[in-house]
Structures are given as C-alpha cells and as structure tokens.
Coordinates of C-alpha atoms in Angstrom, one line a residue:
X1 CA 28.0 -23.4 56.5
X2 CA 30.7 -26.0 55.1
X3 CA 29.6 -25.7 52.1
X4 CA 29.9 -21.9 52.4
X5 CA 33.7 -22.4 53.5
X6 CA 34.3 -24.4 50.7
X7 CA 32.6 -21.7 48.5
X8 CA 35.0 -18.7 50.2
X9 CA 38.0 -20.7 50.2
X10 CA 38.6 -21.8 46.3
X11 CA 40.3 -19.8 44.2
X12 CA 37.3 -19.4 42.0
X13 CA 35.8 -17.0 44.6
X14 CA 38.8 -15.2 45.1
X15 CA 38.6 -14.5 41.6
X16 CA 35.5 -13.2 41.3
X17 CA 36.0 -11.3 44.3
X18 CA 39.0 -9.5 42.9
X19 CA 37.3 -9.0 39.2
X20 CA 34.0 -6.9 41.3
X21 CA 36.3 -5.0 43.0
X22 CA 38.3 -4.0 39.6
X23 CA 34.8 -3.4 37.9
X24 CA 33.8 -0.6 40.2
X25 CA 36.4 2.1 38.4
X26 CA 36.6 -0.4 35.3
X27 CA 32.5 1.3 35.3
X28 CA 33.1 4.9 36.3
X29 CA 35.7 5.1 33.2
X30 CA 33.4 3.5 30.9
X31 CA 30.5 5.6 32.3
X32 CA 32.6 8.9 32.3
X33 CA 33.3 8.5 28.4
X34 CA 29.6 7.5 28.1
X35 CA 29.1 11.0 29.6
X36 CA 31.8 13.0 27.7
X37 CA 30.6 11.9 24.4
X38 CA 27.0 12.8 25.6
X39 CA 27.6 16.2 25.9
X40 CA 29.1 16.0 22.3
X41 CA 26.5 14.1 20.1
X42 CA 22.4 15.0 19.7
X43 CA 21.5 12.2 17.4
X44 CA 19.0 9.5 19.5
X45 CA 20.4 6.9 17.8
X46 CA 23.9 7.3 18.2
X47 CA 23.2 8.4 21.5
X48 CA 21.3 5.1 22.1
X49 CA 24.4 3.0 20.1
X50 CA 26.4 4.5 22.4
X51 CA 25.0 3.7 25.5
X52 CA 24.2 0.1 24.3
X53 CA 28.1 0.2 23.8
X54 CA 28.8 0.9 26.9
X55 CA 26.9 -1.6 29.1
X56 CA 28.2 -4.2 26.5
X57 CA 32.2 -2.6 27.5
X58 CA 30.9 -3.1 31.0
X59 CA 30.2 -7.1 30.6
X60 CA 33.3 -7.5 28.5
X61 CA 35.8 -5.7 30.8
X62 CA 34.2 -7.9 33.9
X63 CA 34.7 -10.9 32.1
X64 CA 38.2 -10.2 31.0
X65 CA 38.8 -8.9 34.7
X66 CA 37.8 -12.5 35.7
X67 CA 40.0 -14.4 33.2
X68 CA 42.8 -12.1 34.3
X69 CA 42.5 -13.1 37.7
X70 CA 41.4 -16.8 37.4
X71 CA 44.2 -19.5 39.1
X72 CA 46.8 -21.0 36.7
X73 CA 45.5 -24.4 34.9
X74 CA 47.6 -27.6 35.5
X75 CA 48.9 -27.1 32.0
X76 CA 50.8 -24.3 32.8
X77 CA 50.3 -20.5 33.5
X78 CA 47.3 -18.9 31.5
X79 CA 48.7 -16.9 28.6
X80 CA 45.3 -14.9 27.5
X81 CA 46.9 -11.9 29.2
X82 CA 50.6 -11.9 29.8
X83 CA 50.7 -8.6 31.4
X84 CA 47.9 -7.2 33.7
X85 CA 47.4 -3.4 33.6
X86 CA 48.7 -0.8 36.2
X87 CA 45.7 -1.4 38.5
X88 CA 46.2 -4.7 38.8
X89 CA 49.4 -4.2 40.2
X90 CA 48.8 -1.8 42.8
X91 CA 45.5 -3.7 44.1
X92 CA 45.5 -7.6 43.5
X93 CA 46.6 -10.9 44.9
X94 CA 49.9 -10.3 44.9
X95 CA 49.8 -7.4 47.4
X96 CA 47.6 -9.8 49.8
X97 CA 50.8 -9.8 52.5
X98 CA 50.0 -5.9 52.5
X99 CA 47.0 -5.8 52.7
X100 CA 45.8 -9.0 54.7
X101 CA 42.3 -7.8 56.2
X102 CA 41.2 -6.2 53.0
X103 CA 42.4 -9.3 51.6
X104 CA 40.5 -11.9 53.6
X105 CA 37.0 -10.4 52.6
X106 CA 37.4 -10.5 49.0
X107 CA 36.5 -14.1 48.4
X108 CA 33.3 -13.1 50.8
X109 CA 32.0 -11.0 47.8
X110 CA 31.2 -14.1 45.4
X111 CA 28.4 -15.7 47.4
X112 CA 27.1 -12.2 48.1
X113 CA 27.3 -10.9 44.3
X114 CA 25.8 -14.6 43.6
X115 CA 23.1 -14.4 46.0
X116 CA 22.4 -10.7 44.8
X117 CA 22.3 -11.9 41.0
X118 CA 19.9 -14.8 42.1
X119 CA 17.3 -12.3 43.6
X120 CA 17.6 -9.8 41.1
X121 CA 17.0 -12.5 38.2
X122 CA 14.1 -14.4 40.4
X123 CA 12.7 -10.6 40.3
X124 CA 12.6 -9.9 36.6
X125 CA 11.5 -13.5 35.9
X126 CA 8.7 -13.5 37.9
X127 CA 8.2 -9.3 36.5
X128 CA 7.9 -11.3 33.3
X129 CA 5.5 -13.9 34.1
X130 CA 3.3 -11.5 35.1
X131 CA 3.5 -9.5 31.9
X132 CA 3.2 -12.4 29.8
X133 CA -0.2 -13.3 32.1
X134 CA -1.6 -9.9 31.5
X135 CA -1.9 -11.0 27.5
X136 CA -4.5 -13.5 28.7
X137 CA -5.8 -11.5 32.0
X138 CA -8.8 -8.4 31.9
X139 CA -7.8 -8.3 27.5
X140 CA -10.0 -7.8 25.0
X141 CA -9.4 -7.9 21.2
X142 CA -9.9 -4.7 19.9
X143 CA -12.4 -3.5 17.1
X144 CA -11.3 -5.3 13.8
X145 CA -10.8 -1.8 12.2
X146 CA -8.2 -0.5 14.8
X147 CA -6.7 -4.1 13.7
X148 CA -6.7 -3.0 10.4
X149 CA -5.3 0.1 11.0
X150 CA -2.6 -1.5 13.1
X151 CA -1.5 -3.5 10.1
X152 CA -1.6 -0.5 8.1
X153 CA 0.8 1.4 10.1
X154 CA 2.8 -1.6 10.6
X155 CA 3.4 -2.2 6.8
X156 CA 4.2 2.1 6.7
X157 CA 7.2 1.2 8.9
X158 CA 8.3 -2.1 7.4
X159 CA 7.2 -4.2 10.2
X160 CA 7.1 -8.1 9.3
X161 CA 5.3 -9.7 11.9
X162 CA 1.9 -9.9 12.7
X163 CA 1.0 -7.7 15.7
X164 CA -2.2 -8.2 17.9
X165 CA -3.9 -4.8 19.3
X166 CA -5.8 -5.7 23.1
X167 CA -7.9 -3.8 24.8
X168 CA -6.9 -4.3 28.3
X169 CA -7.9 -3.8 32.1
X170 CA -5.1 -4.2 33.9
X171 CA -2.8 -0.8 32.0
X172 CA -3.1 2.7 32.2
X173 CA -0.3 3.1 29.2
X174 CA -0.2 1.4 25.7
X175 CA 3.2 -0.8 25.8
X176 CA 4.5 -3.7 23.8
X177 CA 5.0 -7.2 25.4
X178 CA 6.4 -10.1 23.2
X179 CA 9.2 -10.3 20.2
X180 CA 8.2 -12.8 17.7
X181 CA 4.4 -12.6 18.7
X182 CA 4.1 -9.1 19.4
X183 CA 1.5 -7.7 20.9
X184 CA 0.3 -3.9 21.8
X185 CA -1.7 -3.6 25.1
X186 CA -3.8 -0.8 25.6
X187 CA -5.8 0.8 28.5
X188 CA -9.4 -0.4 28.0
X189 CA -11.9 2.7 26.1
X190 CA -8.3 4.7 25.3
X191 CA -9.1 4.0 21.1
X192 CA -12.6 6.1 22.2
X193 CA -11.3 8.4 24.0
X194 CA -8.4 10.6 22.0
X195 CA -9.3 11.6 18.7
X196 CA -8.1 8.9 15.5
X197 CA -5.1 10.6 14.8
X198 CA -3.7 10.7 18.1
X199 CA -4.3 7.6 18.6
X200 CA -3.0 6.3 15.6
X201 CA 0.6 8.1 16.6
X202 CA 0.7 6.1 19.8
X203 CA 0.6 3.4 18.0
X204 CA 3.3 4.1 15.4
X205 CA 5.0 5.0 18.7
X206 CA 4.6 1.6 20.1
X207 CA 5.3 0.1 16.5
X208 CA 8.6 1.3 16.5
X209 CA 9.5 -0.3 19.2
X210 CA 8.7 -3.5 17.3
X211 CA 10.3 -2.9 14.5
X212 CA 13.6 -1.6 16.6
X213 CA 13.5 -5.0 18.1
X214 CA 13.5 -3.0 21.6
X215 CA 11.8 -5.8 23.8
X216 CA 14.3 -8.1 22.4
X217 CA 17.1 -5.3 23.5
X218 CA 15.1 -4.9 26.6
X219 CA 15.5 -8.1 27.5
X220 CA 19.4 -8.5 27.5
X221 CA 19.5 -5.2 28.8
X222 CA 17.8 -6.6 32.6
X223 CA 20.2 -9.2 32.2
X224 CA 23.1 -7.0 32.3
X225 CA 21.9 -5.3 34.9
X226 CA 21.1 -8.1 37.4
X227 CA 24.7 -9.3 36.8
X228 CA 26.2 -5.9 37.7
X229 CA 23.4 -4.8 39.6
X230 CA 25.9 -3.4 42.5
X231 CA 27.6 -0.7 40.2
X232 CA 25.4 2.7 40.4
X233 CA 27.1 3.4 36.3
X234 CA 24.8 0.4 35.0
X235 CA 21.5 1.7 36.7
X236 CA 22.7 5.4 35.0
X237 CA 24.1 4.0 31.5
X238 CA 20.5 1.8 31.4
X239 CA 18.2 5.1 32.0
X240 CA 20.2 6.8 29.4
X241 CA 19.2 3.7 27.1
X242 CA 15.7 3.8 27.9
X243 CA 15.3 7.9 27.5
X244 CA 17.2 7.5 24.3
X245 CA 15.0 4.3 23.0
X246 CA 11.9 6.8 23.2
X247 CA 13.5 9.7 21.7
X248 CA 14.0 7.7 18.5
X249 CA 10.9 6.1 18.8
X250 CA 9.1 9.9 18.7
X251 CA 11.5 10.6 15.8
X252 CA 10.1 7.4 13.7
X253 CA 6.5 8.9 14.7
X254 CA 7.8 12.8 13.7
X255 CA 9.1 11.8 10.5
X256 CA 6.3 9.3 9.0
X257 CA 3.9 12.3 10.2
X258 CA 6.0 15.4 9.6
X259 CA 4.1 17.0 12.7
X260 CA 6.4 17.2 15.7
X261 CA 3.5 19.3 17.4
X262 CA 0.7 17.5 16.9
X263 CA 2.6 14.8 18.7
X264 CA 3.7 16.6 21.2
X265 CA 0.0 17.4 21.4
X266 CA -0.4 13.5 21.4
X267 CA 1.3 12.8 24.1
X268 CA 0.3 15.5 26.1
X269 CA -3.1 13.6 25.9
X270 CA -2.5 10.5 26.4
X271 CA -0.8 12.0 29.6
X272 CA -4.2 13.5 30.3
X273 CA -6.4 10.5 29.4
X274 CA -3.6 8.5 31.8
X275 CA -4.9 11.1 34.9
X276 CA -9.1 11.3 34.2
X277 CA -8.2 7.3 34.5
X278 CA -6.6 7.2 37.3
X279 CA -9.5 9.4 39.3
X280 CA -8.3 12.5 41.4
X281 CA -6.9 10.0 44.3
X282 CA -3.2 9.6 41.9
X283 CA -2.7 13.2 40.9
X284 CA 0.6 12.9 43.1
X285 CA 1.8 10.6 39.8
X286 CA 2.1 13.5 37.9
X287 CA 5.3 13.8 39.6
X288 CA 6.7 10.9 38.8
X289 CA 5.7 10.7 35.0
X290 CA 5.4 14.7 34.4
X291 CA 9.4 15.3 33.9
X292 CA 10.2 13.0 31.3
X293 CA 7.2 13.8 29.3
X294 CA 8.3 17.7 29.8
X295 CA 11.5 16.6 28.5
X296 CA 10.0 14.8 25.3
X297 CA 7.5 17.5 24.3
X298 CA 10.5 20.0 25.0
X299 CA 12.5 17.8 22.7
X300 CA 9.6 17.7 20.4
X301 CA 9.1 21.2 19.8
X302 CA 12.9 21.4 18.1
X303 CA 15.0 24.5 17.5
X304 CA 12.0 26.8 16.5
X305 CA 10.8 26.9 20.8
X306 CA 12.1 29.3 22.7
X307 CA 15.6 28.9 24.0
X308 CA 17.0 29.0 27.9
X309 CA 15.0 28.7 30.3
X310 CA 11.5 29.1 28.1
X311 CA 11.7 25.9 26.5
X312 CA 11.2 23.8 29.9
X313 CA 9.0 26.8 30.9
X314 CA 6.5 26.3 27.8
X315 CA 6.8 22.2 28.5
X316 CA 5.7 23.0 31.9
X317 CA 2.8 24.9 30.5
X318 CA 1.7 22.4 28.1
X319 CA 2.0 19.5 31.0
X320 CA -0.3 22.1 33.6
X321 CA -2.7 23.3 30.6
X322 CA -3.4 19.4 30.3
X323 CA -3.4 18.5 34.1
X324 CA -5.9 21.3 34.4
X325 CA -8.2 20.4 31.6
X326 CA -8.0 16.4 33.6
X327 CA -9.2 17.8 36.3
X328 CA -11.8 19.4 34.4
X329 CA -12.7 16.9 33.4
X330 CA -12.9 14.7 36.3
X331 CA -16.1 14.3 37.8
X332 CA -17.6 11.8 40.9
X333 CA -20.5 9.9 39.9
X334 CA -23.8 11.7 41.0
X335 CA -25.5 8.0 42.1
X336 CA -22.5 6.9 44.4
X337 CA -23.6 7.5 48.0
X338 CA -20.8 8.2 50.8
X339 CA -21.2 4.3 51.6
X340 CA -20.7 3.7 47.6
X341 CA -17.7 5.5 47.5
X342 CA -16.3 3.9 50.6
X343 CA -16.9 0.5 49.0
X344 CA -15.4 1.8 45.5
X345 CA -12.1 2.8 47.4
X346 CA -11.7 -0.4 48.3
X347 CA -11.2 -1.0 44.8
X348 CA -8.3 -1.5 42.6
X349 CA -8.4 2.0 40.7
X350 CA -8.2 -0.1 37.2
X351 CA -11.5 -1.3 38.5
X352 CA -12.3 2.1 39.2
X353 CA -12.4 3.5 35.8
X354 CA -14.8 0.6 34.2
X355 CA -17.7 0.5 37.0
X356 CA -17.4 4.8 37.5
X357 CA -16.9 5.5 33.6
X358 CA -17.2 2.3 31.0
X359 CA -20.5 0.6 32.5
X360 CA -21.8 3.4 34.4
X361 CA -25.0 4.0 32.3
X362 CA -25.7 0.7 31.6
X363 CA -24.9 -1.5 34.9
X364 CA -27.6 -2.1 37.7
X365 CA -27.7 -1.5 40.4
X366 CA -27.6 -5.3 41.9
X367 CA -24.5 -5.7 39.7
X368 CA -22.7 -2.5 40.5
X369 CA -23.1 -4.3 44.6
X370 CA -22.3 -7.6 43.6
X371 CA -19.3 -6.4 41.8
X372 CA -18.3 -4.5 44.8
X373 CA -18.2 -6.6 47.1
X374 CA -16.1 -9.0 45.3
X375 CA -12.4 -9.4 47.1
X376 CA -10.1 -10.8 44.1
X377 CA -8.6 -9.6 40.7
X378 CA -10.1 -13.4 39.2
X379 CA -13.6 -12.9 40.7
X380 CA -13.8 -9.3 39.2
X381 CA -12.1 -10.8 35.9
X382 CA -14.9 -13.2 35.9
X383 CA -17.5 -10.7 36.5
X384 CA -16.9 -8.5 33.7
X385 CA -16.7 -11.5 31.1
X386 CA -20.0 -12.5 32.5
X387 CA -21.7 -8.9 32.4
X388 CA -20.6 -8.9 28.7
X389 CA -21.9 -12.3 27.6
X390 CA -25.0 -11.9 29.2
X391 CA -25.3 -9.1 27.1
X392 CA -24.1 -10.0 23.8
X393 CA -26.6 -10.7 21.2
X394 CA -24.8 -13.8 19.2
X395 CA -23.5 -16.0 22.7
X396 CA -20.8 -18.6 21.2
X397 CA -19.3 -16.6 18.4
X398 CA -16.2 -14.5 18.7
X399 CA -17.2 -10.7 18.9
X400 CA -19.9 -9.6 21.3
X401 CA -21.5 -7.3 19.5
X402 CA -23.1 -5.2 22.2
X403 CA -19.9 -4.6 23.7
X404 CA -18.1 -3.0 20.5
X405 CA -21.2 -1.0 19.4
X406 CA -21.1 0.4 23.4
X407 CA -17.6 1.0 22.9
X408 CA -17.9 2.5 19.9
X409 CA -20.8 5.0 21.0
X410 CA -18.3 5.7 23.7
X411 CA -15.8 7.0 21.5
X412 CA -18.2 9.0 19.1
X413 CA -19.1 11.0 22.3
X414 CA -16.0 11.9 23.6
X415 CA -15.0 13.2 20.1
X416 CA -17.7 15.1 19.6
X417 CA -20.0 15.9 22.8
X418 CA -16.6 17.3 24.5
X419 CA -17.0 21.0 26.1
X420 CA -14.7 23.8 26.1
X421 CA -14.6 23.2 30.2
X422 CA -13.1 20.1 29.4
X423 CA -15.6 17.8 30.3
X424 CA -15.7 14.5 28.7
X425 CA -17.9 13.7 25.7
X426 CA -19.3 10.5 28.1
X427 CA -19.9 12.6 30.9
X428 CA -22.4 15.0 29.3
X429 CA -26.2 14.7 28.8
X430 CA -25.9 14.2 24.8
X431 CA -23.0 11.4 25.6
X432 CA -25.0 9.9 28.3
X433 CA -28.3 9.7 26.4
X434 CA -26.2 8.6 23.0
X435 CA -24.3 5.6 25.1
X436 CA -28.0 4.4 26.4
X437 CA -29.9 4.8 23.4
X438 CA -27.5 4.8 20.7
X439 CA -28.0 7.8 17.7
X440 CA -30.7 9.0 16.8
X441 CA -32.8 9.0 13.7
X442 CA -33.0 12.3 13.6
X443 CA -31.3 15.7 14.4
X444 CA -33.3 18.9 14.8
X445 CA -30.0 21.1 15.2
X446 CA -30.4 25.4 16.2
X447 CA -26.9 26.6 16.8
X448 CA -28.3 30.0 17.0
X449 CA -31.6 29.2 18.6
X450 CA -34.8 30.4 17.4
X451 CA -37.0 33.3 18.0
X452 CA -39.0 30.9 20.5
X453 CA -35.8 29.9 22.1
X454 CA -32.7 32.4 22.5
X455 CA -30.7 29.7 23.3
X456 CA -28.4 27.1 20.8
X457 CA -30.8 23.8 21.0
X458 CA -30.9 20.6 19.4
X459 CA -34.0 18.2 19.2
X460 CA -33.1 14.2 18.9
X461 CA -36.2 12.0 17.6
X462 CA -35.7 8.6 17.7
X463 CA -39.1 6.1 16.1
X464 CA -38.2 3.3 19.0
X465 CA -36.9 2.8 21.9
X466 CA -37.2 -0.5 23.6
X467 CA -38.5 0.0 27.3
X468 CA -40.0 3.9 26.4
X469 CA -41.9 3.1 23.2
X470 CA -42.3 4.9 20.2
X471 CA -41.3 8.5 18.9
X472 CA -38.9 9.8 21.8
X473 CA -37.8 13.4 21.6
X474 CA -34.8 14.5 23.6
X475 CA -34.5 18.6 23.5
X476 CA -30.9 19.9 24.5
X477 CA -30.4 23.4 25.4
X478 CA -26.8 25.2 26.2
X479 CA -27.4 28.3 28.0
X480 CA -23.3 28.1 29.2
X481 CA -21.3 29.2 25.9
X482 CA -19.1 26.1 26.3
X483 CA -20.9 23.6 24.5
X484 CA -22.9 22.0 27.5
X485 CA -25.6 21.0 26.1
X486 CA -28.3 19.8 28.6
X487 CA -31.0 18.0 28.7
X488 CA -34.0 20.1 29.1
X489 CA -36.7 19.4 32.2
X490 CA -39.8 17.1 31.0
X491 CA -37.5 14.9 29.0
X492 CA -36.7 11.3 29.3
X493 CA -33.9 10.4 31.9

C-alpha cells in the first residue's frame, strides 16, 4: 500500500490522470471527424488511411495532453506549450480549489489505466504466443503444387518474401500469421474441397494482406488499443480499420481477377465449407460471421445490384442459399452409434471434422476408440502424426506419400462426385469407393442408360485391389435426377 501512496501522490500520476480525462472528448472529436469524412469518401483505401490516421491523432494528442500537464523541470517552466487550449482551462489543475473531490481521484486513475494496460498487453501477448504455436501445432505442409501456386500468385502481386502454405488442424479460416516469415494457415482438406479457382482467390486474398504489410499494421494497431483501451472511439475507429483492411484486400483479388462475382461466389463458399466443418452443433455462428460477409458480397456485387433495400436483401439470399446447401450437405456418420456420438461430443469440433470426414473410410475401428478416448489437444496431435506414419510408404523422408495421394483423392471427389442436393463429393458412394480404392482403370460411363437399364449408370473395373483380388467391378446407378449415383446391391462395400 505505501508504495501505492507514493504512486498517487507524485505529480507524475496527477499528470496522467488529468491527460485520460482530456483524452475522453480529445477521442470523440477525433472519432466524430473520422465519421463525417466516412460518410463522404467510398475509396477502401482512403477510407482505411483515414482511419489509421485517426488512431495515430488519438496516441499523439494523449501524448501531447501528458506533456502539457507534466510538473515544471528544475530548470524552469516547460515551454513545449506556452498556452494550453480552452479545455484546459475550464477543467485542469488549476481549478483543483473548485473542484476538490473530483480533484482528489484523478491521480487514482494512473495505477488503474496502468494496471488496465498491463492486462490488456499480458492478453495479446499470450494471444500471440499461441498463434505463433499453431505454426508448429496439428500443421501440415501442403501439396508442393499449391506451393507452387502460392508463389505464382505471390509474384502476380509483387510479393518479395517467401511464403509457406500449412495445412492445419487447429483453423476453420485461412489467415496469415508472421511478417518477415509469412506464412498462410489453412483449415486442413479446404485445397480439396472448393474448386481451384476459388481456392486460388482466397489465397490472393490472404496474399494481399502480405504484401499490405497488414500483420505488421495489425500489430501496432493492438498496441494502440491496449494503451487507450478505456475509450469506446478506439474499439470503433479499430473495427472501421479492420472492415476497411478486407475491403481492399477483395479489391486486390477483384482486380487481378476482373470477376467481382465469382468472388463473391468464393466467399460465399468458403463461408459454406466453414459450416459443413463445423457440424450442425455451430449453426448459431452464422450469426456472428453472416453480417459482415453479407456486407462484403453486397459490396462485391457493385453498382450493377439492385439498389435500397434489395442489395442486403439479395446478400441475404446468397448467405441462406449457401447455409441451405451446408446443411445439405451435412450428414451424421451412418457407423457412429448413440454411445459413439456421445464420445465424439466430447470432442473438440476441429477434431470432429478429421475422425467424422478426413479418416472416416480409412480408420479402424480400434483407432477411431483409441482416439476417442484420448483427453488432450497433444495426445490427439500425437495420434494423428502417428496414424499417418504408420501409413506412409517411404518412413524418414519428408512427404508421406499416402497421406497427399488420400488428400488428393479427397479433393477430386468433392469436385466432381458433388450432387445437385448438395451433398459432398466425399460423402457419396463414387467418393467413398474412389477415397478407398483410388481411380479406376477403367470407366464404363451410360448417362442415358441402356435398353437393359433405364437408368444413367456407370461401371468402374479396376485389375487389382489389394485385400479383394483381381478384376473388381463397381456398377453405379442414379435413379434420383440429382447426380446420386449409388452403388448398386451385390457390389463390393
């Protein structure tokens, strides 16, 4: 407690105290002409200028608030500001005889705006620990040809630095972590599961935010905002930052592609792929996430959508129409018993996604127990790197190759064994017998059927199979008009 006294009673505190009380309206003018130029300018970028002005106005004016107020050196009176501003002299320590109570508690504020910058910066630091941990944590380097096309895109928008693509457990949203070693995280099967060119605008997406230098910006940004984390303008002026930072990020994407639909259609995906990930339990985040994408697609689709109240009422449409197709989509595994599913729910849901969907064709049972029962984020970690190396064909060398040719069947089914009902390529019979046995030799294809059989068929021959011998034929029939093509009775399961 003395050395709290000590603390309230120097002049220093006194100060400070006096300079957070002047920042409060010093903010809500900065903010206000924030907002009034706003609602003058559409341009992203000065938009995002602007507001990167602003919180830099809001650091300066605190910091020439505090010199203002700062006691007199033994040299003589401070001279960096001879005359204080009208405020000053209504409300400062001159005017303490007036206002002695309100006067007493100012020099309490320092140890509580100290102790308030203290928890916010413990926060972010260990925020960023834990981001820097998930480089090394459930990540997997991706196929060296999305590397290759990384690099590609990276060189399209000038980009100097070399930037890693992981695959990654632990995400349900690509995002960028690092400055001079960047590297792009995304969720784990998301290269398989949106078609190449969708994929390949994320990425320029998350690109641009590399060669913007945004994590860097990011970075000083929380600083700001954990020194004047008491003053709501900061929390506003940074979300205007952030909404802005990804408008011009989709502008670098719409202009290197010239097709500000087929993004919108991008992101309306990846929004989708986000859901079928997270499993029907997590709808409810739709909430959360659903109005800013609204906002971006509405953004995206430019003066040529409807105008008034039809441009938020077509995003709306878009976000449902994708919702709706997730939920399609979504389906529980057929094997998991009522006891199995009371296990999985016990399970982190980015665990979820890789026993239910990644593995679920090719994991045993004894694993698919062993793995449930395990309690910790390290043991499960350890479990998957195990299940792959004990599969993996070349043990000791970089790339398991078992694991990127599964990945990679993965992704050929969703592109193309997709039905009209939404159902994931994976899902079906043709994607569950391609991820098992790979492709075939040989395609025996009857859109139309034949006079034999009415309906569209296809026959698959494969010369070898290890485990079911020689000269396996799978027949396929679709008898729903939506491309669900399954596998007929009598045929290998």
């Amino acid at each position: 407690m003395r050395l709290l006294e000590v603390v309230v009673e120097s002049r220093f505190s006194e100060a400070l105290g006096w300079t957070l009380v002047h920042s409060l309206w010093e903010g809500f003018a900065i903010a206000g002409a924030l907002g009034a130029l706003l609602m003058l300018i559409r341009s992203p970028r000065i938009r995002y200028a602007a507001g990167c002005f602003a919180l830099l106005a809001m650091v300066v004016s605190f910091v020439i608030t505090l010199i203002h107020f700062l006691p007199e050196s033994h040299s003589g009176p401070r001279t960096l500001i001879k005359a204080p501003l009208s405020p000053w002299r209504a409300i400062g320590p001159e005017s303490a005889g007036r206002f002695p109570d309100f006067a007493a508690v100012i020099p309490w504020l320092a140890p509580l705006w100290l102790a308030g910058v203290c928890l916010f910066y413990l926060r972010y630091a260990a925020g960023w620990l834990s981001s820097h941990k998930s480089k090394r944590r459930g990540t997997f380097r991706a196929p060296d040809w999305w590397q290759q096309s990384v690099a590609q895109l990276a060189a399209e928008l000038k980009v100097s630095r070399p930037v890693v693509l992981l695959e990654s457990l632990l995400t349900d949203m690509p995002l960028v972590l690092g400055h001079f070693r960047p590297v792009i995280l995304v969720p784990l099967g998301f290269l398989g599961c949106l078609p190449p060119d969708q994929v390949e605008a994320i990425l320029l997406h998350e690109l641009a935010h590399i060669g913007r230098w945004d994590y860097l910006m990011n970075v000083c940004q929380r600083l700001v905002e954990g020194l004047l984390f008491y003053h709501p303008a900061v929390w506003w002026i940074s979300r205007v930052i952030r909404s802005e930072r990804e408008h011009c990020c989709d502008d670098i994407v719409v202009a290197s592609r010239g097709d500000a639909h087929g993004y919108a259609a991008a992101l309306t995906a990846l929004e989708e792929n986000r859901h079928e990930q997270q499993w029907l339990a997590r709808q409810s985040a739709v909430a959360a996430k659903g109005g800013n994408l609204m906002k971006r697609i509405k953004r995206l689709l430019g003066p040529k959508s409807p105008s008034g109240i039809w441009a938020p009422a077509l995003a709306a449409i878009v976000l449902m129409a994708s919702t709706a197709m997730a939920l399609a989509a979504w389906h529980v595994n057929p094997d998991t018993s009522p006891a199995g599913e009371q296990a999985s729910s016990k399970i982190d849901t980015q665990w979820q996604k890789w026993i239910n969907q990644d593995v679920v064709y090719i994991i045993s049972d004894e694993e698919k127990a062993a793995f449930e029962r395990l309690k910790t984020d390290e043991e499960r970690e350890h479990f998957v790197e195990q299940f792959w190396a004990r599969r993996d064909p070349t043990p000791g060398t970089p790339v398991n190759e078992f694991r990127e040719e599964h990945y990679r069947r993965i992704s050929y089914a969703n592109q193309h064994f997709r039905t009209a009902s939404g159902t994931p390529g994976w899902h079906t019979d043709r994607g569950r017998m391609y991820i098992v046995y790979g492709p075939p030799d040989e395609i025996d294809a009857h859109p139309n059927g034949t006079a034999k059989i009415s309906h569209p068929f296809e026959s698959w021959g494969y010369r070898h199979v290890d485990g079911l011998g020689d000269h396996l034929f799978l027949t396929f029939v679709e008898q729903t008009g939506r491309g669900d093509y399954r596998l007929a009775p009598g045929n290998a399961q």
